[in-house]
Amino acid sequence: MDSIDKTALTKLIREKAPELGFDICGFARPRILDKNKSILREWCEAGMNANMSYLVRNTEKRADPAKHMPDVQSIIVFGMSYNSANLQKNEGVPIISRYAYGKRYQDIITKRLNDLLLFIKDFNNKIEGKIFVDSNPFFEKAWAVEAGLGWQGKHSIIINKEIGSFFFIGVLMLNFDLDYDKPEGIDHCGTCRLCIDRCPTGAINANRTIDARKCISNLTIENRDPVAVELGPKLEKRVFGCDICQEVCPWNRKAACNNHPEYSIPDEVANMSPAEWLSLTEEQFIRLFKDSAISRVKYANLKHNISIAMKS
Ligand code: SF4
Ligand code: SF4
C-alpha cells in the first residue's frame, strides 16, 4: 500500500508508540538548530565539556538533520520512562543512577524503533528512516522540545508534564511529511530553583547548561581518571551518575512510575548492604552489571568511587 497520507500515518505512529513501550511521542519539522549550535560552541570554548572532546567536533552535523539524512522531512521523538517505584533499599549504600538500573536503553530503543520503521514501511515501502539513540552527533534533547515533548528544565534535562524527566529519548527521522506538533512554549520551571540550590557541586549554570567539570555524573561516568579523593564528601554517596537535581524536581515528585520491567533494578542489586558494596568483587561486578550502563566504567574506578564515597 503506497497511498497513505500524512495525517493517517501520523495517527498510526501515535497509536503504535505505546504498543512498543513508548510513553510519549511527538513530531517535529526539520530545521537547522542555530541557537543550540551557538550554545554548544560557547560551552565548549569555556571548557565546560571537560574531557568530552568529541563535543567540539561535528557541530554543524549536530545542528543540521539534513547532514544525517539529506531528504529528511520529519523528526519523530519518543520518550520511554525509566521512573520506577523500586529503588535501592538499604540506607547508607553507594547510590547508582536510576538510568543504569536496568538494561542498556540504547539496545532496547533501537530495536523498537526498527520494529516501528518496518511497521511504517508496510504502509509505504518508499519511506526510509534513520534511528538515533545516543549514537550520533545530534541534539536529541532539543528535538524533544521541538516535537512538543516538554521543556528544558533549569538542570538542562527535558521535563514532560506527565512523566517528568526520568525518560530516555529515541529519534526516528523519515523522508516523509507528517503532521507536526508545536514546541512547548512555556517554561514550567517558573521561579523554582531547587535543582540549582541542591546540586552538591554547584554544577548548574544559569543558562540551563551544566559544567561537566563539576558534575558528579560526568566525574563518575565519562571521566577516565579516578575521581579526586577530596571530592568524596561532595559525592553524597553517588558512585555512578547522580540524580539529585532530578530527584528534587517537583515535576518528578508528581510523575507516575511507569515501571517498565526492562529498566527495573534487579532484586540482588536493590538489596545490597553497605558491606556488600564495599566487598564487591570483579566477578560480581561483571555478573551484576554486564547488561547495564554501569559496565561502561572499569571495575577499579567503581571500587575507587565506592571507597571514597563511603568514607564520608
Ligand atoms: S547530576 Fe548531580 S552534580 Fe550534576 S548537575 Fe545534577 S545535581 Fe549537580
Ligand atoms: S527543580 Fe525546579 S528549576 Fe529545577 S528543573 Fe525542576 S522545576 Fe525546574
PDB file of N, CA, C and O and ligand atoms in Angstrom, residues 151 153-155 157 159 187-190 192-196 208 245 248-251, ligand 2:
ATOM      1  N   TRP A 151       9.838  20.776  28.097  1.00  0.00           N
ATOM      2  CA  TRP A 151      10.708  21.951  28.090  1.00  0.00           C
ATOM      3  C   TRP A 151      12.027  21.590  28.772  1.00  0.00           C
ATOM      4  O   TRP A 151      12.099  20.590  29.494  1.00  0.00           O
ATOM      5  N   GLY A 153      14.444  21.912  31.523  1.00  0.00           N
ATOM      6  CA  GLY A 153      14.467  22.412  32.896  1.00  0.00           C
ATOM      7  C   GLY A 153      15.751  23.174  33.180  1.00  0.00           C
ATOM      8  O   GLY A 153      16.708  23.121  32.398  1.00  0.00           O
ATOM      9  N   LYS A 154      15.774  23.854  34.332  1.00  0.00           N
ATOM     10  CA  LYS A 154      16.981  24.618  34.671  1.00  0.00           C
ATOM     11  C   LYS A 154      18.177  23.690  34.870  1.00  0.00           C
ATOM     12  O   LYS A 154      19.318  24.118  34.790  1.00  0.00           O
ATOM     13  N   HIS A 155      17.923  22.408  35.113  1.00  0.00           N
ATOM     14  CA  HIS A 155      19.021  21.435  35.248  1.00  0.00           C
ATOM     15  C   HIS A 155      19.455  20.879  33.892  1.00  0.00           C
ATOM     16  O   HIS A 155      20.225  19.933  33.825  1.00  0.00           O
ATOM     17  N   ILE A 157      17.828  19.166  31.670  1.00  0.00           N
ATOM     18  CA  ILE A 157      17.177  17.930  31.200  1.00  0.00           C
ATOM     19  C   ILE A 157      15.734  18.247  30.791  1.00  0.00           C
ATOM     20  O   ILE A 157      15.108  19.146  31.354  1.00  0.00           O
ATOM     21  N   ILE A 159      11.833  18.017  30.625  1.00  0.00           N
ATOM     22  CA  ILE A 159      10.770  17.622  31.556  1.00  0.00           C
ATOM     23  C   ILE A 159       9.453  17.552  30.798  1.00  0.00           C
ATOM     24  O   ILE A 159       9.092  18.478  30.057  1.00  0.00           O
ATOM     25  N   ASP A 187       7.865  27.917  29.934  1.00  0.00           N
ATOM     26  CA  ASP A 187       8.865  27.402  30.876  1.00  0.00           C
ATOM     27  C   ASP A 187       8.150  27.100  32.198  1.00  0.00           C
ATOM     28  O   ASP A 187       7.864  28.007  32.971  1.00  0.00           O
ATOM     29  N   HIS A 188       7.861  25.837  32.423  1.00  0.00           N
ATOM     30  CA  HIS A 188       7.110  25.471  33.629  1.00  0.00           C
ATOM     31  C   HIS A 188       7.990  25.379  34.880  1.00  0.00           C
ATOM     32  O   HIS A 188       7.526  24.956  35.928  1.00  0.00           O
ATOM     33  N   CYS A 189       9.258  25.751  34.767  1.00  0.00           N
ATOM     34  CA  CYS A 189      10.091  25.843  35.977  1.00  0.00           C
ATOM     35  C   CYS A 189       9.661  27.062  36.800  1.00  0.00           C
ATOM     36  O   CYS A 189       9.775  27.046  38.029  1.00  0.00           O
ATOM     37  N   GLY A 190       9.209  28.103  36.110  1.00  0.00           N
ATOM     38  CA  GLY A 190       8.803  29.320  36.825  1.00  0.00           C
ATOM     39  C   GLY A 190       9.938  29.848  37.691  1.00  0.00           C
ATOM     40  O   GLY A 190      11.082  29.913  37.260  1.00  0.00           O
ATOM     41  N   CYS A 192      11.034  28.444  40.434  1.00  0.00           N
ATOM     42  CA  CYS A 192      11.704  27.345  41.156  1.00  0.00           C
ATOM     43  C   CYS A 192      13.197  27.329  40.819  1.00  0.00           C
ATOM     44  O   CYS A 192      13.595  27.623  39.701  1.00  0.00           O
ATOM     45  N   ARG A 193      14.022  27.010  41.784  1.00  0.00           N
ATOM     46  CA  ARG A 193      15.446  26.816  41.526  1.00  0.00           C
ATOM     47  C   ARG A 193      15.996  25.730  42.461  1.00  0.00           C
ATOM     48  O   ARG A 193      17.163  25.735  42.882  1.00  0.00           O
ATOM     49  N   LEU A 194      15.123  24.771  42.789  1.00  0.00           N
ATOM     50  CA  LEU A 194      15.516  23.705  43.717  1.00  0.00           C
ATOM     51  C   LEU A 194      16.729  22.929  43.222  1.00  0.00           C
ATOM     52  O   LEU A 194      17.625  22.592  43.997  1.00  0.00           O
ATOM     53  N   CYS A 195      16.750  22.619  41.927  1.00  0.00           N
ATOM     54  CA  CYS A 195      17.871  21.819  41.397  1.00  0.00           C
ATOM     55  C   CYS A 195      19.180  22.585  41.523  1.00  0.00           C
ATOM     56  O   CYS A 195      20.208  22.010  41.906  1.00  0.00           O
ATOM     57  N   ILE A 196      19.146  23.885  41.220  1.00  0.00           N
ATOM     58  CA  ILE A 196      20.367  24.700  41.267  1.00  0.00           C
ATOM     59  C   ILE A 196      20.896  24.749  42.700  1.00  0.00           C
ATOM     60  O   ILE A 196      22.081  24.555  42.957  1.00  0.00           O
ATOM     61  N   ARG A 208      20.915  27.079  31.751  1.00  0.00           N
ATOM     62  CA  ARG A 208      20.407  25.708  31.587  1.00  0.00           C
ATOM     63  C   ARG A 208      21.445  24.782  30.963  1.00  0.00           C
ATOM     64  O   ARG A 208      21.109  23.852  30.233  1.00  0.00           O
ATOM     65  N   CYS A 245      19.608  16.438  41.088  1.00  0.00           N
ATOM     66  CA  CYS A 245      18.843  17.566  40.530  1.00  0.00           C
ATOM     67  C   CYS A 245      17.493  17.108  39.993  1.00  0.00           C
ATOM     68  O   CYS A 245      16.527  17.898  39.973  1.00  0.00           O
ATOM     69  N   VAL A 248      14.984  16.161  43.209  1.00  0.00           N
ATOM     70  CA  VAL A 248      14.350  17.263  43.951  1.00  0.00           C
ATOM     71  C   VAL A 248      13.312  17.999  43.111  1.00  0.00           C
ATOM     72  O   VAL A 248      12.578  18.838  43.630  1.00  0.00           O
ATOM     73  N   CYS A 249      13.239  17.699  41.834  1.00  0.00           N
ATOM     74  CA  CYS A 249      12.360  18.458  40.941  1.00  0.00           C
ATOM     75  C   CYS A 249      10.890  18.134  41.234  1.00  0.00           C
ATOM     76  O   CYS A 249      10.486  16.972  41.226  1.00  0.00           O
ATOM     77  N   PRO A 250      10.086  19.149  41.486  1.00  0.00           N
ATOM     78  CA  PRO A 250       8.666  18.897  41.792  1.00  0.00           C
ATOM     79  C   PRO A 250       7.947  18.128  40.683  1.00  0.00           C
ATOM     80  O   PRO A 250       7.005  17.382  40.957  1.00  0.00           O
ATOM     81  N   TRP A 251       8.410  18.282  39.459  1.00  0.00           N
ATOM     82  CA  TRP A 251       7.727  17.584  38.358  1.00  0.00           C
ATOM     83  C   TRP A 251       7.967  16.083  38.421  1.00  0.00           C
ATOM     84  O   TRP A 251       7.145  15.305  37.935  1.00  0.00           O
TER      85      TRP A 251
HETATM   86  S1  SF4 B   2      13.847  21.622  40.182  1.00  0.00           S
HETATM   87 FE1  SF4 B   2      12.628  23.428  39.675  1.00  0.00          FE
HETATM   88  S2  SF4 B   2      14.014  24.706  38.456  1.00  0.00           S
HETATM   89 FE2  SF4 B   2      14.892  22.663  38.512  1.00  0.00          FE
HETATM   90  S3  SF4 B   2      14.150  21.684  36.667  1.00  0.00           S
HETATM   91 FE3  SF4 B   2      12.702  21.157  38.300  1.00  0.00          FE
HETATM   92  S4  SF4 B   2      11.097  22.749  38.181  1.00  0.00           S
HETATM   93 FE4  SF4 B   2      12.846  23.474  37.003  1.00  0.00          FE
END
